[in-house]
Coordinates of C-alpha atoms and ligand atoms in Angstrom, one line a residue:
X190 CA 133.7 50.9 -46.0
X191 CA 132.7 51.4 -42.4
X192 CA 132.7 48.7 -39.8
X193 CA 129.0 48.0 -40.2
X194 CA 129.5 47.3 -43.9
X195 CA 132.1 44.7 -43.0
X196 CA 129.7 43.1 -40.5
X197 CA 126.9 43.1 -43.0
X198 CA 129.2 41.4 -45.6
X199 CA 129.9 38.7 -43.0
X200 CA 126.2 38.2 -42.5
X201 CA 125.6 38.1 -46.3
X202 CA 128.1 35.2 -46.5
X203 CA 126.2 33.3 -43.7
X204 CA 123.0 33.9 -45.6
X205 CA 124.5 32.5 -48.9
X206 CA 125.7 29.4 -47.0
X207 CA 122.2 28.9 -45.5
X208 CA 123.7 29.4 -42.0
X209 CA 122.0 32.6 -41.0
X210 CA 119.5 31.9 -38.2
X211 CA 117.4 34.4 -36.4
X212 CA 117.1 33.7 -32.7
X213 CA 113.9 31.8 -31.7
X214 CA 112.0 33.8 -29.1
X215 CA 109.8 31.5 -27.1
X216 CA 106.6 32.5 -25.5
X217 CA 106.8 30.1 -22.5
X218 CA 109.5 28.8 -20.2
X219 CA 111.7 25.7 -20.7
X220 CA 109.6 22.6 -20.7
X221 CA 108.7 19.6 -22.8
X222 CA 106.1 21.6 -24.7
X223 CA 106.8 25.2 -25.4
X224 CA 104.9 28.0 -27.1
X225 CA 106.2 29.7 -30.3
X226 CA 104.1 32.1 -32.4
X227 CA 101.0 31.0 -30.5
X228 CA 101.6 27.3 -31.2
X229 CA 102.6 24.6 -28.8
X230 CA 105.7 22.7 -30.0
X231 CA 107.2 19.5 -28.6
X232 CA 110.6 20.5 -27.4
X233 CA 113.4 18.1 -28.4
X234 CA 116.4 20.5 -28.2
X235 CA 116.6 21.5 -24.6
X236 CA 119.3 20.5 -22.1
X237 CA 116.8 20.5 -19.3
X238 CA 117.4 16.8 -19.0
X239 CA 115.5 16.2 -15.8
X240 CA 112.9 18.9 -16.1
X241 CA 114.3 20.6 -13.0
X242 CA 113.8 24.1 -14.3
X243 CA 110.2 23.8 -13.3
X244 CA 110.6 21.7 -10.1
X245 CA 108.6 23.2 -7.2
X246 CA 111.5 22.6 -4.8
X247 CA 113.9 24.7 -6.9
X248 CA 111.4 27.5 -7.4
X249 CA 110.7 27.6 -3.7
X250 CA 114.4 27.6 -2.8
X251 CA 115.1 30.4 -5.3
X252 CA 112.2 32.5 -4.0
X253 CA 113.2 32.0 -0.4
X254 CA 116.8 33.1 -1.2
X255 CA 115.5 36.2 -3.0
X256 CA 113.5 37.1 0.2
X257 CA 116.6 36.7 2.3
X258 CA 119.4 38.0 0.0
X259 CA 117.7 40.1 -2.7
X260 CA 118.0 39.5 -6.4
X261 CA 121.7 40.2 -7.0
X262 CA 125.0 39.5 -5.3
X263 CA 126.4 43.0 -5.5
X264 CA 130.0 42.2 -6.2
X265 CA 132.6 39.7 -7.4
X266 CA 133.2 36.7 -5.2
X267 CA 136.5 37.9 -3.7
X268 CA 135.0 41.3 -2.5
X269 CA 131.5 41.2 -1.1
X270 CA 129.8 38.6 -3.4
X271 CA 130.3 35.4 -1.4
X272 CA 127.6 34.3 0.9
X273 CA 127.0 31.2 3.0
X274 CA 124.9 29.8 0.2
X275 CA 127.8 29.9 -2.3
X276 CA 130.0 28.2 0.3
X277 CA 127.3 25.5 0.9
X278 CA 126.8 24.9 -2.8
X279 CA 130.6 24.4 -3.3
X280 CA 130.7 21.9 -0.3
X281 CA 127.7 20.0 -1.7
X282 CA 129.2 19.9 -5.2
X283 CA 132.5 18.6 -3.9
X284 CA 130.7 15.9 -2.0
X285 CA 128.5 15.1 -5.1
X286 CA 131.6 14.7 -7.2
X287 CA 133.7 13.0 -4.6
X288 CA 136.4 15.6 -4.6
X289 CA 138.1 17.6 -1.9
X290 CA 136.7 20.9 -3.1
X291 CA 134.7 22.7 -5.8
X292 CA 134.5 26.3 -7.1
X293 CA 131.5 27.8 -8.8
X294 CA 131.8 30.0 -11.8
X295 CA 129.1 32.0 -13.7
X296 CA 128.8 29.5 -16.5
X297 CA 130.2 26.3 -17.8
X298 CA 131.8 28.2 -20.6
X299 CA 133.7 30.6 -18.3
X300 CA 134.7 27.6 -16.1
X301 CA 136.6 26.0 -18.9
X302 CA 138.1 29.3 -19.9
X303 CA 139.1 30.2 -16.4
X304 CA 140.5 26.8 -15.3
X305 CA 142.5 26.0 -18.4
X306 CA 144.0 29.5 -18.7
X307 CA 145.0 29.4 -15.0
X308 CA 146.5 25.9 -14.7
X309 CA 148.5 25.9 -18.0
X310 CA 151.7 27.8 -18.6
X311 CA 154.3 27.9 -21.4
X312 CA 156.1 24.8 -20.1
X313 CA 152.9 22.7 -20.2
X314 CA 151.1 20.9 -22.9
X315 CA 147.4 20.2 -23.3
X316 CA 146.2 17.2 -25.3
X317 CA 142.6 17.6 -26.4
X318 CA 140.0 15.5 -28.2
X319 CA 139.1 17.1 -31.6
X320 CA 135.4 17.1 -30.7
X321 CA 135.8 18.9 -27.3
X322 CA 133.4 21.8 -26.6
X323 CA 134.1 25.3 -27.9
X324 CA 134.8 26.5 -24.3
X325 CA 137.6 24.0 -23.9
X326 CA 139.0 25.1 -27.3
X327 CA 138.8 28.8 -26.3
X328 CA 140.2 28.0 -22.8
X329 CA 143.2 26.4 -24.5
X330 CA 143.6 29.4 -26.9
X331 CA 144.0 31.7 -23.8
X332 CA 147.1 29.8 -22.6
X333 CA 150.7 29.8 -23.8
X334 CA 150.8 26.0 -23.4
X335 CA 151.8 23.8 -26.3
X336 CA 148.8 22.0 -27.7
X337 CA 148.1 18.7 -29.4
X338 CA 144.7 17.5 -30.8
X339 CA 143.9 13.8 -31.1
X340 CA 141.3 12.4 -33.4
X341 CA 138.0 11.7 -31.6
X342 CA 138.5 9.1 -29.0
X343 CA 141.7 7.8 -30.7
X344 CA 143.7 6.3 -27.9
X345 CA 146.7 5.5 -30.1
X346 CA 147.0 9.2 -31.1
X347 CA 146.6 10.2 -27.5
X348 CA 149.4 7.8 -26.4
X349 CA 151.7 9.1 -29.2
X350 CA 151.0 12.7 -28.0
X351 CA 151.8 11.7 -24.4
X352 CA 155.1 10.0 -25.6
X353 CA 156.1 13.0 -27.7
X354 CA 155.5 15.5 -24.8
X355 CA 157.5 13.9 -22.0
X356 CA 159.8 17.0 -21.6
X357 CA 156.9 19.2 -20.6
X358 CA 156.3 20.2 -17.0
X359 CA 152.6 19.2 -16.9
X360 CA 150.5 17.3 -19.5
X361 CA 146.8 17.8 -19.3
X362 CA 144.5 15.5 -21.2
X363 CA 141.2 17.3 -21.9
X364 CA 138.0 15.6 -22.9
X365 CA 134.3 16.0 -22.7
X366 CA 132.6 13.3 -20.6
X367 CA 129.7 13.1 -23.0
X368 CA 130.2 14.7 -26.4
X369 CA 127.6 17.4 -27.0
X370 CA 127.0 16.9 -30.7
X371 CA 127.2 13.1 -31.0
X372 CA 126.0 12.0 -27.6
X373 CA 128.8 9.4 -27.2
X374 CA 130.8 8.8 -24.0
X375 CA 134.5 9.4 -23.7
X376 CA 136.6 6.3 -23.1
X377 CA 137.6 7.6 -19.7
X378 CA 139.0 4.3 -18.3
X379 CA 141.5 4.2 -21.2
X380 CA 142.3 7.9 -20.8
X381 CA 142.9 7.4 -17.1
X382 CA 145.2 4.4 -17.7
X383 CA 147.3 6.3 -20.2
X384 CA 147.4 9.3 -18.0
X385 CA 148.7 7.2 -15.1
X386 CA 151.3 5.5 -17.4
X387 CA 152.6 8.9 -18.6
X388 CA 152.1 10.9 -15.4
X389 CA 149.5 13.2 -17.0
X390 CA 146.5 15.1 -15.6
X391 CA 142.9 14.1 -16.6
X392 CA 140.5 17.0 -17.2
X393 CA 136.9 16.0 -17.9
X394 CA 134.1 18.4 -18.9
X395 CA 130.9 16.7 -17.6
X396 CA 128.5 19.3 -18.8
X397 CA 126.3 16.7 -20.4
X398 CA 127.2 13.9 -18.0
X399 CA 126.3 15.4 -14.6
X400 CA 122.8 14.6 -13.6
X401 CA 122.8 12.0 -16.4
X402 CA 125.6 9.4 -16.0
X403 CA 126.7 7.6 -12.8
X404 CA 124.9 6.9 -9.6
X405 CA 122.5 9.7 -8.8
X406 CA 123.9 11.6 -11.8
X407 CA 127.4 12.0 -10.3
X408 CA 128.9 12.0 -13.8
X409 CA 131.4 10.1 -15.9
X410 CA 134.0 9.5 -13.2
X411 CA 131.4 7.7 -11.1
X412 CA 129.9 5.9 -14.1
X413 CA 133.3 4.3 -14.7
X414 CA 134.2 3.9 -11.0
X415 CA 137.3 6.1 -11.5
X416 CA 137.1 7.9 -8.1
X417 CA 140.3 9.6 -7.2
X418 CA 141.8 9.0 -10.6
X419 CA 140.3 12.0 -12.5
X420 CA 142.1 15.2 -11.4
X421 CA 139.7 17.9 -12.6
X422 CA 135.9 17.5 -13.2
X423 CA 134.1 20.4 -14.8
X424 CA 130.4 20.7 -14.6
X425 CA 127.6 23.0 -15.5
X426 CA 124.6 24.0 -13.4
X427 CA 122.7 24.9 -16.6
X428 CA 121.7 21.6 -18.0
X429 CA 120.5 18.7 -15.8
X430 CA 120.7 20.9 -12.7
X431 CA 118.2 23.2 -14.4
X432 CA 119.7 26.6 -13.4
X433 CA 122.8 28.5 -14.6
X434 CA 126.5 28.5 -13.7
X435 CA 129.5 26.1 -13.8
X436 CA 132.0 24.6 -11.5
X437 CA 135.3 22.9 -11.2
X438 CA 135.7 20.0 -8.8
X439 CA 139.1 18.8 -7.7
X440 CA 141.8 19.3 -5.1
X441 CA 141.6 22.1 -2.4
X442 CA 144.9 23.5 -3.8
X443 CA 143.4 23.7 -7.3
X444 CA 140.4 25.6 -5.8
X445 CA 142.7 28.1 -4.0
X446 CA 144.8 28.5 -7.1
X447 CA 141.7 29.2 -9.2
X448 CA 140.4 31.7 -6.6
X449 CA 143.6 33.7 -7.1
X450 CA 144.2 33.2 -10.8
X451 CA 141.0 32.4 -12.8
X452 CA 140.0 35.7 -14.4
X453 CA 136.3 34.9 -15.1
X454 CA 136.0 34.0 -11.4
X455 CA 137.9 37.1 -10.2
X456 CA 136.5 39.8 -12.4
X457 CA 132.8 38.9 -12.9
X458 CA 130.0 39.3 -10.3
X459 CA 129.1 36.2 -8.5
X460 CA 126.1 34.0 -9.3
X461 CA 123.0 35.3 -7.6
X462 CA 122.1 33.7 -4.2
X463 CA 118.7 32.5 -5.7
X464 CA 120.6 30.5 -8.3
X465 CA 122.9 29.0 -5.7
X466 CA 119.8 28.1 -3.6
X467 CA 118.0 26.5 -6.6
X468 CA 121.2 24.5 -7.4
X469 CA 121.4 23.2 -3.9
X470 CA 117.8 22.1 -4.1
X471 CA 118.5 20.3 -7.4
X472 CA 121.5 18.4 -5.9
X473 CA 119.4 17.3 -2.9
X474 CA 116.7 16.0 -5.3
X475 CA 119.4 14.0 -7.2
X476 CA 120.8 12.6 -3.9
X477 CA 117.4 11.6 -2.5
X478 CA 116.3 9.6 -5.5
X479 CA 117.4 8.3 -8.9
X480 CA 113.9 8.1 -10.3
X481 CA 114.2 11.0 -12.6
X482 CA 117.5 9.7 -14.0
X483 CA 116.0 6.2 -14.5
X484 CA 113.1 7.8 -16.4
X485 CA 115.5 9.9 -18.5
X486 CA 117.5 6.7 -19.6
X487 CA 114.3 4.7 -20.2
X488 CA 113.0 7.5 -22.4
X489 CA 116.4 7.9 -24.2
X490 CA 117.1 4.3 -24.8
X491 CA 113.6 3.5 -26.0
X492 CA 113.5 6.5 -28.3
X493 CA 117.0 5.7 -29.8
X494 CA 116.0 2.1 -30.4
X495 CA 112.8 3.2 -32.3
X496 CA 114.7 5.7 -34.4
X497 CA 117.2 3.0 -35.5
X498 CA 114.4 0.6 -36.2
X499 CA 112.8 3.2 -38.5
X500 CA 116.2 3.4 -40.3
X501 CA 117.6 6.7 -39.1
X502 CA 121.3 7.2 -38.7
X503 CA 121.8 8.1 -35.1
X504 CA 125.6 8.2 -35.3
X505 CA 127.5 7.2 -32.2
X506 CA 124.8 8.2 -29.7
X507 CA 124.7 6.3 -26.4
X508 CA 123.1 9.0 -24.2
X509 CA 120.0 11.2 -24.2
X510 CA 121.7 13.3 -26.9
X511 CA 120.5 11.6 -30.2
X512 CA 121.6 13.1 -33.5
X513 CA 119.9 12.2 -36.8
X514 CA 122.8 12.6 -39.2
X515 CA 121.7 14.2 -42.5
X516 CA 124.9 15.6 -44.0
X517 CA 124.3 18.6 -46.2
X518 CA 123.8 21.8 -44.1
X519 CA 120.9 23.2 -46.2
X520 CA 119.1 19.9 -46.2
X521 CA 119.6 19.6 -42.5
X522 CA 118.0 23.0 -41.9
X523 CA 115.1 22.2 -44.2
X524 CA 114.5 19.0 -42.3
X525 CA 114.5 20.9 -39.0
X526 CA 112.0 23.4 -40.4
X527 CA 109.7 20.7 -41.7
X528 CA 109.7 19.0 -38.3
X529 CA 108.7 22.3 -36.8
X530 CA 105.7 22.6 -39.2
X531 CA 104.7 19.2 -37.9
X532 CA 104.9 20.3 -34.3
X533 CA 108.4 19.2 -33.2
X534 CA 111.2 21.6 -32.4
X535 CA 114.6 19.9 -33.2
X536 CA 117.5 22.2 -33.8
X537 CA 119.5 21.7 -37.0
X538 CA 123.3 21.8 -36.3
X539 CA 125.6 22.5 -39.2
X540 CA 129.1 23.7 -40.0
X541 CA 131.1 25.2 -38.3
X542 CA 129.6 23.5 -35.1
X543 CA 130.0 20.2 -36.9
X544 CA 132.0 19.2 -40.1
X545 CA 130.5 20.4 -43.4
X546 CA 129.3 16.9 -44.3
X547 CA 128.0 16.0 -40.9
X548 CA 124.9 18.3 -40.5
X549 CA 122.4 16.8 -38.1
X550 CA 119.2 17.4 -36.3
X551 CA 120.1 17.0 -32.6
X552 CA 117.4 15.5 -30.5
X553 CA 117.6 15.6 -26.7
X554 CA 115.3 13.4 -24.8
X555 CA 114.4 14.4 -21.2
X556 CA 112.8 12.8 -18.2
X557 CA 109.9 15.3 -18.7
X558 CA 108.8 13.7 -22.0
X559 CA 105.9 11.3 -21.7
X560 CA 105.5 8.1 -23.7
X561 CA 102.8 10.0 -25.7
X562 CA 105.3 12.9 -26.4
X563 CA 107.9 10.5 -27.7
X564 CA 105.5 8.6 -29.9
X565 CA 104.2 11.9 -31.4
X566 CA 107.9 12.8 -32.1
X567 CA 108.5 9.4 -33.7
X568 CA 105.4 9.8 -36.0
X569 CA 106.5 13.2 -37.1
X570 CA 110.1 12.0 -37.7
X571 CA 108.9 9.0 -39.7
X572 CA 106.7 11.2 -41.9
X573 CA 109.3 13.9 -42.6
X574 CA 112.2 11.3 -42.7
X575 CA 110.4 9.6 -45.6
X576 CA 109.8 12.9 -47.4
X577 CA 113.5 13.6 -47.2
X578 CA 114.5 10.1 -48.3
X579 CA 116.4 9.5 -45.0
X580 CA 114.5 6.3 -44.3
Ligands
LIG230 N1 130.9 22.3 -22.0 C1 130.1 21.5 -22.8 C2 130.5 20.2 -23.2 C3 128.8 22.1 -23.2 O1 128.0 21.4 -24.0 C4 128.5 23.4 -22.7 C5 127.1 24.0 -23.1 N2 126.8 24.2 -24.4 C6 129.3 24.1 -21.9 C7 130.5 23.5 -21.5 C8 129.0 25.4 -21.4 O2 128.1 25.4 -20.4 P1 127.2 26.6 -20.0 O3 126.1 26.6 -20.9 O4 126.9 26.4 -18.5 O5 128.1 27.9 -20.2

């Protein structure tokens, strides 16, 4: 058998399990309504929480930066790929997050990989929530540190892991700020208290919390008023910020260490100046006004309440990420397909992204959705939900 036969066999297995999905190729950009096969669909699966991908100020900033710097950055950050605009973005991000410093990476995924693999060595232990994002899991895999997984948000298990690991040099507790598949919020105050009791480091991935939680979208640390007590805050520039990239915010020493050790930072060409410029514009929009965030929460809370009233199981959601728990993977994908026929795009999420019996359609409400959009979605969900016996 040649290697392509092995790969084809893998794909056959996925098909048998109903998990083979061709990529959806859209005919219009990220927005609340998007075109697919000539049809407009209401978009309920995008991370563009505040609709900033289309904001005129971001577009203008990006175009200006292209005029000034060109379209690419030409090198990795440590050679000729760092411009004033990168520096400015990092200073703004640090201020936004209330930290001494911040370092920008090419994506949120590589930020987690780069940071965890740099700061953890064989004498350390990382204690990680079982539902943390794949990039945290992969970051941990890249280290020689000992690892311990605690059941989702289970503070007793976390405390036990901290007690059992007292001989290690550094203990890092890693958690998502908002969990990406369930839309629930990490119990950060309890985590911080335990970290302080056992002298551990708190590492929070705020990919879905930045621009969403806290004053002006500053994230989970601000939301819980834990300023100065969370050591490392990870963020992405690809969701609420509307662009692409990731960052780590924390101490200046951490930043300098990452500049020298984080391999995705060292060996991959820097983010384009136009992306940095658009991100700066996004942060200034967030700092100027919290109107978009207020709209996001108003939309999300109203929509979740209505879904529950209709009888849907929205799991533990308490943010704009609102799953409808269905269970069986094949049924989940059929439900998603039926919604699409009705005009709503809502991605089905099944094993291995979530447990085999926890298939769900994950809805993401944004500030761009109008009341009419959301009531259209609710009508479709009610119709299809009844067909499927979910409500
Ligand atoms: N962390 C979490 C919790 C995420 O949900 C994601 C995005 N799926 C990432 C990190 C990766 O971010 P990015 O898309 O910027 O690589």
